[in-house]
GROMACS .gro file of C-alpha atoms in nm:
model
  360
    1MET     CA    1  -0.003  -0.006  -0.004
    2SER     CA    2   0.136   0.342  -0.104
    3GLU     CA    3   0.188   0.638   0.123
    4LYS     CA    4  -0.100   0.809  -0.041
    5GLU     CA    5  -0.349   0.515   0.009
    6ARG     CA    6  -0.237   0.489   0.374
    7ARG     CA    7  -0.316   0.853   0.425
    8SER     CA    8  -0.673   0.797   0.267
    9GLN     CA    9  -0.771   0.526   0.516
   10PRO     CA   10  -1.005   0.643   0.794
   11ILE     CA   11  -0.840   0.710   1.112
   12VAL     CA   12  -0.983   0.505   1.401
   13PRO     CA   13  -0.961   0.700   1.720
   14VAL     CA   14  -0.785   0.512   2.010
   15PRO     CA   15  -0.971   0.540   2.331
   16ALA     CA   16  -0.803   0.760   2.577
   17ALA     CA   17  -0.691   0.617   2.917
   18ALA     CA   18  -0.968   0.816   3.090
   19ASP     CA   19  -1.231   0.647   2.869
   20MET     CA   20  -1.083   0.307   2.932
   21GLY     CA   21  -1.085   0.370   3.312
   22HIS     CA   22  -1.447   0.483   3.288
   23ARG     CA   23  -1.539   0.165   3.105
   24ARG     CA   24  -1.382  -0.052   3.369
   25PHE     CA   25  -1.556   0.142   3.634
   26ILE     CA   26  -1.890   0.096   3.470
   27GLU     CA   27  -1.835  -0.292   3.420
   28ARG     CA   28  -1.723  -0.331   3.789
   29LEU     CA   29  -2.032  -0.144   3.907
   30LEU     CA   30  -2.258  -0.349   3.701
   31ILE     CA   31  -2.094  -0.672   3.833
   32THR     CA   32  -2.126  -0.531   4.192
   33VAL     CA   33  -2.494  -0.456   4.139
   34ALA     CA   34  -2.566  -0.790   3.979
   35VAL     CA   35  -2.398  -0.983   4.263
   36ALA     CA   36  -2.584  -0.762   4.523
   37ALA     CA   37  -2.907  -0.824   4.342
   38VAL     CA   38  -2.851  -1.208   4.341
   39ALA     CA   39  -2.762  -1.198   4.710
   40LEU     CA   40  -3.073  -1.008   4.784
   41LEU     CA   41  -3.292  -1.238   4.587
   42LEU     CA   42  -3.138  -1.544   4.756
   43TRP     CA   43  -3.190  -1.379   5.102
   44ARG     CA   44  -3.558  -1.325   5.016
   45LEU     CA   45  -3.589  -1.680   4.899
   46ARG     CA   46  -3.415  -1.833   5.190
   47GLY     CA   47  -3.729  -1.999   5.305
   48LEU     CA   48  -3.768  -2.176   4.975
   49LEU     CA   49  -3.404  -2.275   4.947
   50ILE     CA   50  -3.418  -2.456   5.291
   51LEU     CA   51  -3.735  -2.641   5.150
   52VAL     CA   52  -3.532  -2.734   4.832
   53PHE     CA   53  -3.261  -2.882   5.065
   54GLY     CA   54  -3.534  -3.062   5.239
   55ALA     CA   55  -3.634  -3.213   4.904
   56VAL     CA   56  -3.277  -3.309   4.837
   57LEU     CA   57  -3.260  -3.483   5.168
   58VAL     CA   58  -3.585  -3.684   5.088
   59ALA     CA   59  -3.434  -3.769   4.738
   60VAL     CA   60  -3.116  -3.892   4.901
   61VAL     CA   61  -3.318  -4.132   5.133
   62LEU     CA   62  -3.535  -4.259   4.841
   63SER     CA   63  -3.229  -4.300   4.614
   64ALA     CA   64  -3.056  -4.504   4.904
   65MET     CA   65  -3.348  -4.734   4.912
   66ALA     CA   66  -3.387  -4.766   4.536
   67ASP     CA   67  -3.023  -4.815   4.443
   68PRO     CA   68  -2.990  -5.169   4.572
   69LEU     CA   69  -3.305  -5.272   4.375
   70ARG     CA   70  -3.165  -5.093   4.078
   71LYS     CA   71  -2.819  -5.255   4.082
   72ARG     CA   72  -2.913  -5.606   4.200
   73LEU     CA   73  -3.240  -5.661   3.984
   74GLY     CA   74  -3.124  -5.439   3.704
   75LEU     CA   75  -3.447  -5.233   3.721
   76PRO     CA   76  -3.489  -4.889   3.554
   77ASN     CA   77  -3.442  -4.608   3.813
   78VAL     CA   78  -3.818  -4.509   3.808
   79LEU     CA   79  -3.926  -4.856   3.862
   80ALA     CA   80  -3.680  -4.904   4.141
   81LEU     CA   81  -3.800  -4.578   4.307
   82LEU     CA   82  -4.165  -4.686   4.271
   83LEU     CA   83  -4.083  -5.026   4.449
   84ALA     CA   84  -3.887  -4.839   4.711
   85LEU     CA   85  -4.187  -4.609   4.778
   86ALA     CA   86  -4.425  -4.918   4.790
   87ALA     CA   87  -4.179  -5.075   5.054
   88LEU     CA   88  -4.172  -4.761   5.252
   89LEU     CA   89  -4.547  -4.729   5.258
   90ALA     CA   90  -4.580  -5.107   5.339
   91LEU     CA   91  -4.329  -5.056   5.634
   92PHE     CA   92  -4.534  -4.760   5.771
   93GLY     CA   93  -4.857  -4.939   5.717
   94THR     CA   94  -4.736  -5.246   5.897
   95ALA     CA   95  -4.604  -5.040   6.190
   96PHE     CA   96  -4.930  -4.848   6.216
   97TRP     CA   97  -5.129  -5.179   6.211
   98LEU     CA   98  -4.917  -5.330   6.487
   99PHE     CA   99  -4.870  -5.012   6.717
  100GLY     CA  100  -5.101  -4.758   6.565
  101ALA     CA  101  -5.411  -4.810   6.799
  102GLU     CA  102  -5.186  -4.813   7.102
  103VAL     CA  103  -4.994  -4.494   6.999
  104ILE     CA  104  -5.305  -4.309   6.912
  105GLY     CA  105  -5.465  -4.415   7.252
  106GLN     CA  106  -5.153  -4.316   7.445
  107ALA     CA  107  -5.119  -3.990   7.256
  108SER     CA  108  -5.482  -3.905   7.354
  109ALA     CA  109  -5.413  -3.986   7.713
  110LEU     CA  110  -5.091  -3.783   7.702
  111ARG     CA  111  -5.267  -3.486   7.567
  112GLU     CA  112  -5.511  -3.508   7.846
  113SER     CA  113  -5.244  -3.583   8.122
  114ILE     CA  114  -4.994  -3.323   8.060
  115PRO     CA  115  -5.203  -3.017   8.171
  116GLU     CA  116  -5.285  -3.216   8.489
  117ALA     CA  117  -4.928  -3.292   8.537
  118TRP     CA  118  -4.832  -2.933   8.487
  119GLN     CA  119  -5.079  -2.811   8.744
  120ASP     CA  120  -4.968  -3.095   8.983
  121LEU     CA  121  -4.599  -2.975   8.947
  122GLN     CA  122  -4.707  -2.601   9.026
  123ASP     CA  123  -4.900  -2.731   9.334
  124ARG     CA  124  -4.597  -2.920   9.471
  125LEU     CA  125  -4.368  -2.609   9.407
  126GLU     CA  126  -4.613  -2.351   9.555
  127PRO     CA  127  -4.507  -2.423   9.924
  128PHE     CA  128  -4.157  -2.341   9.831
  129GLY     CA  129  -4.235  -2.011   9.645
  130LEU     CA  130  -4.116  -2.152   9.313
  131ALA     CA  131  -4.450  -2.187   9.129
  132GLU     CA  132  -4.477  -1.817   9.028
  133PRO     CA  133  -4.115  -1.788   8.903
  134LEU     CA  134  -4.168  -2.100   8.702
  135ARG     CA  135  -4.489  -1.968   8.538
  136GLU     CA  136  -4.304  -1.640   8.453
  137TRP     CA  137  -4.026  -1.823   8.309
  138VAL     CA  138  -4.246  -2.039   8.088
  139GLN     CA  139  -4.440  -1.740   7.981
  140SER     CA  140  -4.125  -1.558   7.888
  141LEU     CA  141  -4.026  -1.837   7.643
  142GLY     CA  142  -4.310  -1.712   7.437
  143SER     CA  143  -4.216  -1.342   7.420
  144GLY     CA  144  -3.918  -1.165   7.247
  145ASP     CA  145  -3.754  -1.225   6.919
  146GLY     CA  146  -3.544  -1.532   6.981
  147VAL     CA  147  -3.535  -1.863   6.828
  148LEU     CA  148  -3.808  -2.011   7.051
  149THR     CA  149  -4.044  -1.745   6.941
  150ARG     CA  150  -3.982  -1.828   6.577
  151VAL     CA  151  -4.028  -2.193   6.634
  152GLY     CA  152  -4.346  -2.140   6.828
  153GLY     CA  153  -4.473  -1.922   6.544
  154ILE     CA  154  -4.397  -2.179   6.288
  155VAL     CA  155  -4.550  -2.467   6.493
  156ALA     CA  156  -4.873  -2.273   6.532
  157SER     CA  157  -4.895  -2.241   6.151
  158ILE     CA  158  -4.982  -2.605   6.103
  159GLY     CA  159  -5.144  -2.554   5.758
  160GLY     CA  160  -4.837  -2.398   5.627
  161GLY     CA  161  -4.620  -2.654   5.774
  162LEU     CA  162  -4.831  -2.933   5.600
  163ALA     CA  163  -4.808  -2.754   5.271
  164ASP     CA  164  -4.436  -2.719   5.298
  165LEU     CA  165  -4.399  -3.086   5.394
  166LEU     CA  166  -4.608  -3.189   5.092
  167LEU     CA  167  -4.384  -2.965   4.869
  168VAL     CA  168  -4.076  -3.134   5.003
  169LEU     CA  169  -4.216  -3.484   4.974
  170VAL     CA  170  -4.316  -3.422   4.606
  171GLY     CA  171  -4.000  -3.232   4.518
  172GLY     CA  172  -3.788  -3.528   4.666
  173ILE     CA  173  -3.969  -3.776   4.455
  174TYR     CA  174  -3.907  -3.577   4.130
  175LEU     CA  175  -3.541  -3.530   4.227
  176ALA     CA  176  -3.495  -3.900   4.306
  177ALA     CA  177  -3.666  -4.010   3.976
  178GLN     CA  178  -3.418  -3.808   3.766
  179PRO     CA  179  -3.103  -3.739   3.975
  180ARG     CA  180  -2.861  -3.726   3.679
  181LEU     CA  181  -3.072  -3.460   3.510
  182TYR     CA  182  -3.054  -3.221   3.801
  183ARG     CA  183  -2.686  -3.305   3.874
  184SER     CA  184  -2.569  -3.244   3.525
  185GLY     CA  185  -2.776  -2.921   3.508
  186LEU     CA  186  -2.616  -2.791   3.816
  187ILE     CA  187  -2.263  -2.889   3.703
  188LYS     CA  188  -2.320  -2.706   3.363
  189LEU     CA  189  -2.362  -2.376   3.558
  190VAL     CA  190  -1.993  -2.408   3.652
  191PRO     CA  191  -1.713  -2.298   3.424
  192GLU     CA  192  -1.589  -2.588   3.210
  193ARG     CA  193  -1.249  -2.597   3.372
  194GLY     CA  194  -1.413  -2.659   3.725
  195ARG     CA  195  -1.680  -2.896   3.627
  196SER     CA  196  -1.480  -3.218   3.711
  197LEU     CA  197  -1.395  -3.074   4.059
  198ALA     CA  198  -1.768  -2.967   4.107
  199ALA     CA  199  -1.879  -3.331   4.003
  200GLN     CA  200  -1.637  -3.467   4.274
  201ALA     CA  201  -1.778  -3.225   4.535
  202PHE     CA  202  -2.135  -3.328   4.460
  203ASP     CA  203  -2.051  -3.696   4.480
  204ASP     CA  204  -1.864  -3.648   4.804
  205SER     CA  205  -2.154  -3.460   4.966
  206GLY     CA  206  -2.403  -3.710   4.842
  207ARG     CA  207  -2.212  -4.004   4.995
  208ALA     CA  208  -2.147  -3.812   5.332
  209LEU     CA  209  -2.514  -3.727   5.352
  210ARG     CA  210  -2.616  -4.087   5.303
  211LEU     CA  211  -2.373  -4.194   5.565
  212TRP     CA  212  -2.492  -3.932   5.812
  213LEU     CA  213  -2.854  -4.025   5.757
  214LEU     CA  214  -2.775  -4.398   5.806
  215GLY     CA  215  -2.603  -4.317   6.136
  216ARG     CA  216  -2.881  -4.094   6.261
  217LEU     CA  217  -3.137  -4.370   6.185
  218VAL     CA  218  -2.939  -4.619   6.399
  219SER     CA  219  -2.912  -4.374   6.687
  220MET     CA  220  -3.280  -4.276   6.670
  221THR     CA  221  -3.380  -4.642   6.671
  222LEU     CA  222  -3.154  -4.733   6.976
  223VAL     CA  223  -3.250  -4.407   7.179
  224GLY     CA  224  -3.627  -4.471   7.114
  225LEU     CA  225  -3.600  -4.839   7.222
  226LEU     CA  226  -3.396  -4.756   7.539
  227THR     CA  227  -3.638  -4.466   7.637
  228TRP     CA  228  -3.941  -4.678   7.582
  229ILE     CA  229  -3.817  -4.961   7.798
  230GLY     CA  230  -3.696  -4.744   8.066
  231LEU     CA  231  -4.015  -4.550   8.097
  232TRP     CA  232  -4.211  -4.865   8.097
  233LEU     CA  233  -4.011  -5.003   8.385
  234ILE     CA  234  -4.048  -4.675   8.574
  235GLY     CA  235  -4.422  -4.689   8.517
  236VAL     CA  236  -4.465  -4.365   8.328
  237PRO     CA  237  -4.790  -4.348   8.127
  238ALA     CA  238  -4.776  -4.356   7.747
  239ALA     CA  239  -4.428  -4.499   7.744
  240LEU     CA  240  -4.438  -4.618   7.386
  241THR     CA  241  -4.548  -4.280   7.263
  242LEU     CA  242  -4.284  -4.105   7.453
  243GLY     CA  243  -4.024  -4.343   7.323
  244LEU     CA  244  -4.137  -4.274   6.974
  245VAL     CA  245  -4.126  -3.891   7.034
  246SER     CA  246  -3.765  -3.939   7.169
  247ALA     CA  247  -3.668  -4.141   6.853
  248ILE     CA  248  -3.803  -3.872   6.618
  249LEU     CA  249  -3.653  -3.571   6.816
  250GLU     CA  250  -3.307  -3.747   6.824
  251PHE     CA  251  -3.287  -3.623   6.472
  252VAL     CA  252  -3.216  -3.276   6.599
  253PRO     CA  253  -2.897  -3.287   6.799
  254PHE     CA  254  -2.876  -3.147   7.147
  255LEU     CA  255  -3.216  -2.961   7.132
  256GLY     CA  256  -3.437  -3.262   7.038
  257PRO     CA  257  -3.351  -3.471   7.340
  258ILE     CA  258  -3.422  -3.184   7.592
  259ILE     CA  259  -3.763  -3.119   7.427
  260ALA     CA  260  -3.844  -3.499   7.432
  261SER     CA  261  -3.762  -3.520   7.812
  262VAL     CA  262  -4.013  -3.241   7.911
  263PRO     CA  263  -4.351  -3.423   7.873
  264ALA     CA  264  -4.198  -3.744   8.017
  265ILE     CA  265  -4.087  -3.561   8.340
  266LEU     CA  266  -4.407  -3.385   8.364
  267LEU     CA  267  -4.620  -3.709   8.360
  268ALA     CA  268  -4.372  -3.869   8.609
  269PHE     CA  269  -4.417  -3.578   8.850
  270ALA     CA  270  -4.796  -3.665   8.845
  271LEU     CA  271  -4.698  -4.008   8.982
  272SER     CA  272  -4.449  -3.884   9.244
  273PRO     CA  273  -4.123  -3.672   9.272
  274GLU     CA  274  -3.926  -3.997   9.286
  275ALA     CA  275  -4.063  -4.102   8.958
  276ALA     CA  276  -3.976  -3.771   8.804
  277LEU     CA  277  -3.623  -3.804   8.930
  278TRP     CA  278  -3.600  -4.157   8.788
  279THR     CA  279  -3.730  -4.019   8.456
  280ALA     CA  280  -3.484  -3.745   8.446
  281GLY     CA  281  -3.206  -3.984   8.528
  282LEU     CA  282  -3.324  -4.218   8.261
  283TYR     CA  283  -3.297  -3.952   7.996
  284LEU     CA  284  -2.964  -3.848   8.116
  285VAL     CA  285  -2.834  -4.198   8.102
  286VAL     CA  286  -2.971  -4.271   7.758
  287GLN     CA  287  -2.816  -3.942   7.628
  288GLN     CA  288  -2.478  -4.038   7.786
  289LEU     CA  289  -2.494  -4.370   7.623
  290GLU     CA  290  -2.595  -4.208   7.297
  291GLY     CA  291  -2.314  -3.960   7.316
  292ASN     CA  292  -2.041  -4.176   7.451
  293LEU     CA  293  -2.106  -4.529   7.326
  294ILE     CA  294  -2.371  -4.546   7.049
  295GLU     CA  295  -2.269  -4.227   6.861
  296PRO     CA  296  -1.900  -4.300   6.834
  297MET     CA  297  -1.971  -4.670   6.718
  298VAL     CA  298  -2.206  -4.545   6.452
  299GLN     CA  299  -1.984  -4.262   6.343
  300GLN     CA  300  -1.690  -4.480   6.271
  301ARG     CA  301  -1.874  -4.564   5.939
  302ALA     CA  302  -2.060  -4.227   5.915
  303VAL     CA  303  -1.979  -3.867   5.933
  304SER     CA  304  -1.861  -3.700   6.265
  305LEU     CA  305  -1.916  -3.338   6.293
  306PRO     CA  306  -1.728  -3.123   6.566
  307PRO     CA  307  -1.988  -3.059   6.849
  308ALA     CA  308  -1.937  -2.696   6.865
  309LEU     CA  309  -1.997  -2.657   6.491
  310LEU     CA  310  -2.325  -2.832   6.538
  311VAL     CA  311  -2.437  -2.603   6.823
  312PHE     CA  312  -2.372  -2.291   6.619
  313ALA     CA  313  -2.546  -2.455   6.307
  314LEU     CA  314  -2.851  -2.512   6.515
  315VAL     CA  315  -2.873  -2.159   6.643
  316SER     CA  316  -2.793  -2.012   6.296
  317GLY     CA  317  -3.042  -2.241   6.129
  318GLY     CA  318  -3.316  -2.130   6.389
  319LEU     CA  319  -3.246  -1.765   6.335
  320LEU     CA  320  -3.230  -1.778   5.961
  321PHE     CA  321  -3.500  -2.038   5.860
  322GLY     CA  322  -3.714  -2.100   6.184
  323MET     CA  323  -3.820  -2.444   6.251
  324ALA     CA  324  -3.728  -2.593   5.927
  325GLY     CA  325  -3.371  -2.455   5.978
  326ILE     CA  326  -3.340  -2.619   6.314
  327LEU     CA  327  -3.458  -2.960   6.167
  328LEU     CA  328  -3.223  -2.947   5.864
  329ALA     CA  329  -2.917  -2.763   6.041
  330ALA     CA  330  -2.729  -3.078   6.092
  331PRO     CA  331  -2.758  -3.244   5.741
  332LEU     CA  332  -2.694  -2.897   5.584
  333THR     CA  333  -2.387  -2.865   5.799
  334VAL     CA  334  -2.275  -3.206   5.677
  335VAL     CA  335  -2.283  -3.094   5.316
  336LEU     CA  336  -2.106  -2.757   5.384
  337PHE     CA  337  -1.850  -2.934   5.596
  338VAL     CA  338  -1.771  -3.177   5.315
  339THR     CA  339  -1.773  -2.919   5.043
  340VAL     CA  340  -1.546  -2.677   5.234
  341LYS     CA  341  -1.295  -2.948   5.291
  342ARG     CA  342  -1.294  -3.065   4.931
  343LEU     CA  343  -1.313  -2.730   4.741
  344TYR     CA  344  -1.125  -2.486   4.989
  345VAL     CA  345  -0.903  -2.678   5.209
  346ARG     CA  346  -0.775  -2.943   4.972
  347GLU     CA  347  -0.810  -2.778   4.638
  348ALA     CA  348  -0.772  -2.393   4.696
  349LEU     CA  349  -0.527  -2.411   4.988
  350GLY     CA  350  -0.346  -2.734   4.882
  351THR     CA  351  -0.365  -2.861   5.243
  352PRO     CA  352  -0.394  -3.244   5.274
  353THR     CA  353  -0.719  -3.340   5.471
  354SER     CA  354  -0.930  -3.646   5.486
  355LEU     CA  355  -1.300  -3.645   5.373
  356PRO     CA  356  -1.551  -3.824   5.581
  357THR     CA  357  -1.612  -4.073   5.295
  358GLU     CA  358  -1.253  -4.155   5.277
  359GLY     CA  359  -1.186  -4.215   5.645
  360ASP     CA  360  -0.928  -4.044   5.883
   0.00000   0.00000   0.00000
């Protein structure tokens, strides 16, 4: 190209340094606004997010039941899931047929006996001047903005709770029916260079969650049996129902056993102070056995979480998500615990650390 032709070409202005800095500022501002908007949206939808995690938990349980049928019998995943659901319904139906009438009768008697036991406790404490402080303390539990207030408000909203439970169950069934679809969809949201690592983190979290659920199921069963037998020997009414309540509430670490012991001790007070002491001692012994013998044995093949971490997780779950957060705080902590160890401690920091699914 000649000198004359070069001069005839249009001159493209080069952006000045000030213009480039202005563009970078606008880009960073837009990114910051977008991140803030996403964070605000997630905060507003935190109630829905905890329900989604509940559905994931249900899907993990159903998948754990369906996988042996799928692998050993060579069944399609949907058919194996349907058989697992049928087996689960048959199990609950059989249990209700064997113990349902007795549990319902004991629960009705329990509902009628607790107010009488509460009044009897106040009458026994009245001569010592402790009845009024006790009433004031119980009334104070329902005031304020603490976790107990949130729990009470959610428990009072039975209709909303049942709707949430139905949503979690239906969502869990859909997730369990096509787990690969949702797993691959989430992994595709990660940049391509990190998808392999994200898949490993998903798999590690899923295995850890299964192990933790199996461990909790064993602990819940043993605690329920021990509580039922102990209360029956003491002579506390509705021992079977109270044992079932203890087994269910054992799912919530620390807080669950305390809540389960309250109605049993109240009913025992209606019998005698000695029976109440024996009942309190029973719950204490069962929890000591669970914490020092049952739990360590179970967690050898499951997931062991630091106790302090669980305590703060329960408090945080209650403050952020209410009752659902308290119920799901422990399994959510398991997932976060494994994910942080895999992605941050091991990969980002390069620090060797064992995952719960790999052993110590």
